[in-house]
Structures are given as C-alpha cells and as structure tokens.
PDB file of C-alpha atoms in Angstrom:
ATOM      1  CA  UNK P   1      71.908 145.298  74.173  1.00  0.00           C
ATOM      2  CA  UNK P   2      72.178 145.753  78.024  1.00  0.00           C
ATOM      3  CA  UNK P   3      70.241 142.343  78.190  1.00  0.00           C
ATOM      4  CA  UNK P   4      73.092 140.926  76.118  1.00  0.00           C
ATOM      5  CA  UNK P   5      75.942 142.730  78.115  1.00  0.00           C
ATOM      6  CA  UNK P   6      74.380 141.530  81.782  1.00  0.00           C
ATOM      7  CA  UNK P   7      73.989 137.706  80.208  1.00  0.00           C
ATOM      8  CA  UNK P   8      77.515 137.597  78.943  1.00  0.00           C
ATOM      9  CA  UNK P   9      78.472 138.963  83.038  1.00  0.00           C
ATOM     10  CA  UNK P  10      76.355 136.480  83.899  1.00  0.00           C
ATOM     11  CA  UNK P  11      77.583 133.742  82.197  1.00  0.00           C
ATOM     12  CA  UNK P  12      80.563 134.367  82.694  1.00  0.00           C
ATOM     13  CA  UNK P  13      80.611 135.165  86.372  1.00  0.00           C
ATOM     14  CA  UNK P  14      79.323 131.736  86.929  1.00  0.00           C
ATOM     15  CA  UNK P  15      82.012 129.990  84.753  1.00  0.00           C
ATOM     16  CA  UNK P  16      84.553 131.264  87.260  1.00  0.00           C
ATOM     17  CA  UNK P  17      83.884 129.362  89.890  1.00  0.00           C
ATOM     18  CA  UNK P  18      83.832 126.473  87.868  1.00  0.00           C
ATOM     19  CA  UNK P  19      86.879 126.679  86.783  1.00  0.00           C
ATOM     20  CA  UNK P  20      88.412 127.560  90.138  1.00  0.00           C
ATOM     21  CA  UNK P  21      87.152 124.326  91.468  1.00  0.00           C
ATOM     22  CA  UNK P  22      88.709 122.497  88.414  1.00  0.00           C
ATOM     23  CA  UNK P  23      91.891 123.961  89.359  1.00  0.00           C
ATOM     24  CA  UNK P  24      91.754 122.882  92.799  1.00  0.00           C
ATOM     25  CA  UNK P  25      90.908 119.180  91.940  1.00  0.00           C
ATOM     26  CA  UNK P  26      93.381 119.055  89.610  1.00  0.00           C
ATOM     27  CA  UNK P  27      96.330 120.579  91.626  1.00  0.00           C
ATOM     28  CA  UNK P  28      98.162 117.549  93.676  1.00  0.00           C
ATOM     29  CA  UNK P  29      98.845 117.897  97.404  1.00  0.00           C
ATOM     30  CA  UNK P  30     102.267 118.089  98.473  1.00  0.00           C
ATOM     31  CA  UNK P  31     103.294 117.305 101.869  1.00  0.00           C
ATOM     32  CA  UNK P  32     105.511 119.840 103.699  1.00  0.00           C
ATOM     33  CA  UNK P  33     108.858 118.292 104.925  1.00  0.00           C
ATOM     34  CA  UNK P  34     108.587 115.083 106.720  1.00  0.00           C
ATOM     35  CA  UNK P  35     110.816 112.769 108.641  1.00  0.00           C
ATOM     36  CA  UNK P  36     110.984 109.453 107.287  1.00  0.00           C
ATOM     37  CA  UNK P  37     111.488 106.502 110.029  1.00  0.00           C
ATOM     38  CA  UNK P  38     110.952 102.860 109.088  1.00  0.00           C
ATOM     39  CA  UNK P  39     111.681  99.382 111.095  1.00  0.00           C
ATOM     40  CA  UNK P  40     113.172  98.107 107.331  1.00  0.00           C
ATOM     41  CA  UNK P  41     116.916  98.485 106.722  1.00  0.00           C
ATOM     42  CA  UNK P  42     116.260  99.054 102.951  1.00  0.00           C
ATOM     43  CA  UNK P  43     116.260 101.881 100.980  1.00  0.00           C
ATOM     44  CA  UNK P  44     113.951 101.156  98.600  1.00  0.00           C
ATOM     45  CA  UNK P  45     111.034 101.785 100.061  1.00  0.00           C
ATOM     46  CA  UNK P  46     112.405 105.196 101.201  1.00  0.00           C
ATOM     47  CA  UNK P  47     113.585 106.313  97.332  1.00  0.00           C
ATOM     48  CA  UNK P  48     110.494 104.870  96.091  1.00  0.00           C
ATOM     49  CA  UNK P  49     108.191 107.017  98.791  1.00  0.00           C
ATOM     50  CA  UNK P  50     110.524 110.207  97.559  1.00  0.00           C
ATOM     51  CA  UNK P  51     109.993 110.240  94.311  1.00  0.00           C
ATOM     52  CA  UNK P  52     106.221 110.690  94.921  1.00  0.00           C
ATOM     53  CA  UNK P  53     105.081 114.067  93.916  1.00  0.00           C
ATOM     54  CA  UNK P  54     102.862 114.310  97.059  1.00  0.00           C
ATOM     55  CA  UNK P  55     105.909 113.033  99.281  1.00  0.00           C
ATOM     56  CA  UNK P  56     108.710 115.152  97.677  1.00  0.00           C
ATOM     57  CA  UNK P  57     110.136 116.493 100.808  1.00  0.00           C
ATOM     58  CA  UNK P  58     110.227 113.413 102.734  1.00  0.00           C
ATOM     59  CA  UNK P  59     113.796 113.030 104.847  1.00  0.00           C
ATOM     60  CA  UNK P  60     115.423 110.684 107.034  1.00  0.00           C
ATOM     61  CA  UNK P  61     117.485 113.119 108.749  1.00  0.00           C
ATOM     62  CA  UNK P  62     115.196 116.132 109.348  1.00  0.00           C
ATOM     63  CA  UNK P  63     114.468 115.693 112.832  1.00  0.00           C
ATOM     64  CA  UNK P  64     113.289 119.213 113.122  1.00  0.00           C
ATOM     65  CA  UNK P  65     109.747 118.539 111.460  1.00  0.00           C
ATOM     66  CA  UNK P  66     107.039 117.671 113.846  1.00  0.00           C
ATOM     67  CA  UNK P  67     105.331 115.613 110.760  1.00  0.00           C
ATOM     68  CA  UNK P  68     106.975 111.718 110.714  1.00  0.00           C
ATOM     69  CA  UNK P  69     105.605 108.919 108.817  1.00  0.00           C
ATOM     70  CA  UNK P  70     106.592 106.098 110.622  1.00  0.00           C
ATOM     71  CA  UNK P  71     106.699 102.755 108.540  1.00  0.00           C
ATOM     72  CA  UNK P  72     106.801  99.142 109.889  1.00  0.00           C
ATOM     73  CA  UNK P  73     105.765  95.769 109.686  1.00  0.00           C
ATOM     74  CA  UNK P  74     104.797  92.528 112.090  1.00  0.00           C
ATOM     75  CA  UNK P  75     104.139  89.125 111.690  1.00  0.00           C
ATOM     76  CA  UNK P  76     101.047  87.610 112.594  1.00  0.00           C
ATOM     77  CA  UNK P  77     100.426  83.938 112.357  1.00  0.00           C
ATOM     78  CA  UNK P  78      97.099  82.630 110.870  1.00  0.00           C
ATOM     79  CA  UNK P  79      95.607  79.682 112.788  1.00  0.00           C
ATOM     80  CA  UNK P  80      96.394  77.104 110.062  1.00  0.00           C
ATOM     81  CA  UNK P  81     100.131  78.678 109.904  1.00  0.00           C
ATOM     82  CA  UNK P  82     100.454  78.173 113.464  1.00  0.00           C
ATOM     83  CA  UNK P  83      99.664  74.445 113.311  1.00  0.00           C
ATOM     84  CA  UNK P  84     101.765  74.245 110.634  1.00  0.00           C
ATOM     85  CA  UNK P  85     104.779  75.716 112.518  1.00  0.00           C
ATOM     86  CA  UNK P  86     104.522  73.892 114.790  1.00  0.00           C
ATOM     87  CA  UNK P  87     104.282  70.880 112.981  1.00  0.00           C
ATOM     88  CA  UNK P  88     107.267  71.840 110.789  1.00  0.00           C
ATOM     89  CA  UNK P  89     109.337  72.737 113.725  1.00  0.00           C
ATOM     90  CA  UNK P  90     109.224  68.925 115.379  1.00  0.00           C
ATOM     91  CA  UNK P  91     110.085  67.460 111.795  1.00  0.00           C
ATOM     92  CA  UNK P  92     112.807  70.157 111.626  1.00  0.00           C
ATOM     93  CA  UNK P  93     114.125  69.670 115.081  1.00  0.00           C
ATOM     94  CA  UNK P  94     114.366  65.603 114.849  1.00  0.00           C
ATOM     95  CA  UNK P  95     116.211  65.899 111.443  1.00  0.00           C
ATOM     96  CA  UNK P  96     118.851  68.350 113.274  1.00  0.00           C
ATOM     97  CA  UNK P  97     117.571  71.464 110.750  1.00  0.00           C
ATOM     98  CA  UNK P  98     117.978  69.768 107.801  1.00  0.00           C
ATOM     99  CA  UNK P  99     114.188  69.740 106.792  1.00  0.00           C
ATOM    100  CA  UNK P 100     112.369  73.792 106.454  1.00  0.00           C
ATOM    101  CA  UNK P 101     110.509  75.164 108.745  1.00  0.00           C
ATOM    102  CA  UNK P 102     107.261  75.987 107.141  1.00  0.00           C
ATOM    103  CA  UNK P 103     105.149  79.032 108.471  1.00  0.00           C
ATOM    104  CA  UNK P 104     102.053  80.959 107.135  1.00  0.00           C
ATOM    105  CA  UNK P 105     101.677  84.623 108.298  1.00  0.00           C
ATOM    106  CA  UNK P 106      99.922  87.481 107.323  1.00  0.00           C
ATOM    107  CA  UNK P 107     102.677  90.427 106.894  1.00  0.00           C
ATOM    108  CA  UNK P 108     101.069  93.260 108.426  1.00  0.00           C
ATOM    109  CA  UNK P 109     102.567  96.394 106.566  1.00  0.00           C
ATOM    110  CA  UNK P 110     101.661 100.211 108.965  1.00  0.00           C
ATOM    111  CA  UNK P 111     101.920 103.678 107.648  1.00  0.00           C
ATOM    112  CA  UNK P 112     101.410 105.810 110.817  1.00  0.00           C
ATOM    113  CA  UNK P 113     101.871 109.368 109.462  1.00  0.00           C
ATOM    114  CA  UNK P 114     101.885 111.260 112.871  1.00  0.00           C
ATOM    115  CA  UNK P 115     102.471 115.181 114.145  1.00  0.00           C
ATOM    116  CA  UNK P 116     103.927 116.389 116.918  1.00  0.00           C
ATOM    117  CA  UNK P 117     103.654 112.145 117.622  1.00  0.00           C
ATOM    118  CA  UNK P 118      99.746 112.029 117.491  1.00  0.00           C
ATOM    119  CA  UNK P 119      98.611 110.102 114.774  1.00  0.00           C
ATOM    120  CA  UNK P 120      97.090 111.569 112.541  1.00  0.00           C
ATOM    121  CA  UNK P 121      96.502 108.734 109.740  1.00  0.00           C
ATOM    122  CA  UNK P 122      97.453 104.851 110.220  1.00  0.00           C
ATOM    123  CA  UNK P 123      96.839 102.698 107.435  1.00  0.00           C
ATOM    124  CA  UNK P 124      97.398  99.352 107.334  1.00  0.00           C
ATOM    125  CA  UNK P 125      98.078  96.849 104.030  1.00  0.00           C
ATOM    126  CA  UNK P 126      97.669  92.901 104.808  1.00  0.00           C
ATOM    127  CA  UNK P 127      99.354  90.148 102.921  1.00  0.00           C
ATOM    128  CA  UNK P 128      99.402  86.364 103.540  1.00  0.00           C
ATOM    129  CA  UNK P 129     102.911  84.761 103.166  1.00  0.00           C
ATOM    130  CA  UNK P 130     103.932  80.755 103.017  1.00  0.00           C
ATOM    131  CA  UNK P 131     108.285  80.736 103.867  1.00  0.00           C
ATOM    132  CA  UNK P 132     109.946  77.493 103.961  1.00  0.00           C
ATOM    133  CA  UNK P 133     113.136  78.477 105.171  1.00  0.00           C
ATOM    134  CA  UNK P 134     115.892  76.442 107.165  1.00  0.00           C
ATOM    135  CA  UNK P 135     117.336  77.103 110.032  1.00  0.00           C
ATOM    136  CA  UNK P 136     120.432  77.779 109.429  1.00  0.00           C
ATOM    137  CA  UNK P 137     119.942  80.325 106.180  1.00  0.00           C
ATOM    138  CA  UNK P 138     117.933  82.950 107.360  1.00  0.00           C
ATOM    139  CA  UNK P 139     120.522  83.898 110.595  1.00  0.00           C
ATOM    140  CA  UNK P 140     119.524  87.782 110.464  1.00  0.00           C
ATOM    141  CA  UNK P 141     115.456  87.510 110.109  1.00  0.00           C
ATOM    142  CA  UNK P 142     114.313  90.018 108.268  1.00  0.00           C
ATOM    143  CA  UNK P 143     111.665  89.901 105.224  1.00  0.00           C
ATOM    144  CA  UNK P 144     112.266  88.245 101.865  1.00  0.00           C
ATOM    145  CA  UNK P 145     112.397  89.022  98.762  1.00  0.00           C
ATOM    146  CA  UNK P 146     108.444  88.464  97.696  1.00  0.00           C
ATOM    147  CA  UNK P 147     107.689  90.065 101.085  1.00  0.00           C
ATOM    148  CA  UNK P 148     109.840  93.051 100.254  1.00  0.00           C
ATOM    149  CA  UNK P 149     108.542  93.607  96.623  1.00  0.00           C
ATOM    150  CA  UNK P 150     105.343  93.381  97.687  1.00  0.00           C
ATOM    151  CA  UNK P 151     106.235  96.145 100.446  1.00  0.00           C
ATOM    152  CA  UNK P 152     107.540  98.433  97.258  1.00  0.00           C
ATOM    153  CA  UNK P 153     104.240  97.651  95.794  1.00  0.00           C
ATOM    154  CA  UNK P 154     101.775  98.893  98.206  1.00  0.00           C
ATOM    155  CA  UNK P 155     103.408 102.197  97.927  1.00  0.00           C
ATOM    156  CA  UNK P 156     101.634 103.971  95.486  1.00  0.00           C
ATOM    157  CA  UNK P 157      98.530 102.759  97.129  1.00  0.00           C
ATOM    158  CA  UNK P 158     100.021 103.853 100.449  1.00  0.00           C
ATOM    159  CA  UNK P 159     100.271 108.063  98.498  1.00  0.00           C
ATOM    160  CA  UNK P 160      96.730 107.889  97.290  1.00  0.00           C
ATOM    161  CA  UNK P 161      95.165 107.055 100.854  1.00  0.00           C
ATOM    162  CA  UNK P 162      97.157 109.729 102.714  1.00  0.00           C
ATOM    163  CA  UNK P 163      96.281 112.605 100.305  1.00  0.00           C
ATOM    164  CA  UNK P 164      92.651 111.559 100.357  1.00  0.00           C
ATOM    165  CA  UNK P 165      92.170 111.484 103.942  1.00  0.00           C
ATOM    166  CA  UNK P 166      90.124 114.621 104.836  1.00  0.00           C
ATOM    167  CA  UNK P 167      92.689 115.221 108.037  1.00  0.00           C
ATOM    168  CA  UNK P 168      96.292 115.568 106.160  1.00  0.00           C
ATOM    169  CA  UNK P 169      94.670 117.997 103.802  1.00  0.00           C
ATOM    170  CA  UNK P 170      93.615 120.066 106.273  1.00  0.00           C
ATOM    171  CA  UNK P 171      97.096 120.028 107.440  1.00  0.00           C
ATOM    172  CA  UNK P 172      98.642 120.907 104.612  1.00  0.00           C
ATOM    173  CA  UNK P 173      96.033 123.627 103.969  1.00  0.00           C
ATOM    174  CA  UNK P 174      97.083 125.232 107.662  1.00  0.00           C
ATOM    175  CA  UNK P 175     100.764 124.725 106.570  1.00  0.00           C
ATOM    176  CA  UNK P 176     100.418 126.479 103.461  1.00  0.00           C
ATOM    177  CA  UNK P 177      98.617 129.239 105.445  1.00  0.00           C
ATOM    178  CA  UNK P 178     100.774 129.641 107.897  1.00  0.00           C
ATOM    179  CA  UNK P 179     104.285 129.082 105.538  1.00  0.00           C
ATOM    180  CA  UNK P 180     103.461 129.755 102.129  1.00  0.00           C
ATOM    181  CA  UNK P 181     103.515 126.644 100.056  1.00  0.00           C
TER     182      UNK P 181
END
C-alpha cells in the first residue's frame, strides 16, 4: 500500500513540472508599452503591428517608455540597377521626361527595437524592386504600392523574430518582475 501511495507522489510530483513548462511555452510574450516611431507616413503598418498580441501596447505618443521600436527603410541600388539608372536616366533626359526612369533596388526594411536608445534587437527584411516611374508622377518619393504591401507583409514575420530573441524576453521577464505583468 505505502509502495502504491509513494508511486502515485511520485508520479505525480514529476508530472508537475511538466506541465509547468507546457504552460510557459504555451503562454505568448507581451511587450510592455512601447513607443512606436517609423520613417513611413502610413498607418498601416502601425495598426497592423497593434493588433499583434505580443505588441498590444505599442503607441505613437507615449514618449515616456524607454522601449521604442524604431521602423524604417533605405534604398540600395544593386549593381545591374545602377547601370540601368543610369542608362534610363540619359534616354529619359533627351526625351524631356517623357520616357521612365527605370531603377532596380533592394528595399531594405529595419526593425531596431531599442531601450533607453541601445539597441537591443535590429532585424532587417530585404526585397528587390524594378520601378519604372516618370519624372514628373512620383513628385513626393516615397514607396509604392507593391513596396508598401510587401512592408505590411513582413510584419508578422517581423513579431515572431522579436519574441524569439533570447534578449527581449529577458526584458520582459525583468519588467514583469519589477511591474507586475
């Protein structure tokens, strides 16, 4: 009987901790309140961050937070693209803008999720785009609309990188500590 008693303890003693590790790969990180600054002047990438579980709290005007993810993009020509500009350019020039100006860039896309402004994670997403644009349409820069989408669509990829990285859970961890969660 007692030999019954102590394996049921047993078994069940060891089940605990099994299940307490379950639990804590199951349960989703959530970021503590973060200030949101990006070199886009959309909102959709903002919304679209926000309604992330992990990035619930996520604000553009909380400037009190020492945690900011800082979002932008640049342009960097490939070598081919920059031949091609170039080329495009004189044929555009000599027919007074009337022909496009073909270039071939990668867009570089950063997430620099920083505290107290060191950086803490920077991930970077790398897409090549072809624009033939004219001169005279595109007055304000600024990305397209296959750029932007594809922007919106690294976002997701953008939540599951951050909450893996070994540093931002640590963070949160010490946050919770410290502030309740």
């Amino acid at each position: 009987m007692k030999g019954l008693i102590f394996g049921a303890l047993a078994l069940t003693g060891l089940m605990t901790p099994v299940i307490a590790q379950e639990q804590a790969q199951t349960q989703t990180l959530v970021l503590p309140p973060v200030l949101f600054v990006s070199t886009f002047d959309s909102t959709e990438l903002f919304d679209k961050l926000k309604s992330s579980q992990q990035l619930g709290n996520i604000d553009k005007e909380n400037l009190g937070t020492p945690l900011r993810l800082v979002v932008s993009y640049k342009l960097q020509p490939t070598a081919g693209g920059t031949a091609a500009g170039l080329t495009s350019a004189i044929l555009a020039g000599s027919s007074l803008g009337i022909l496009p100006v073909v270039t071939n860039n990668d867009l570089v896309l950063t997430y620099d999720f920083r505290v107290h402004g060191k950086s803490v994670s920077r991930i970077e997403y790398r897409e090549n785009f072809t624009q033939a644009q004219n001169m005279y349409s595109n007055q304000l820069g600024g990305l397209d609309k296959d750029a932007m989408a594809w922007v919106l669509s690294t976002t997701d990829k953008f939540v599951a990188d951050l909450v893996q990285n070994q540093e931002v859970k640590t963070l949160v961890e010490e946050y919770n500590f410290y502030f309740g969660s």
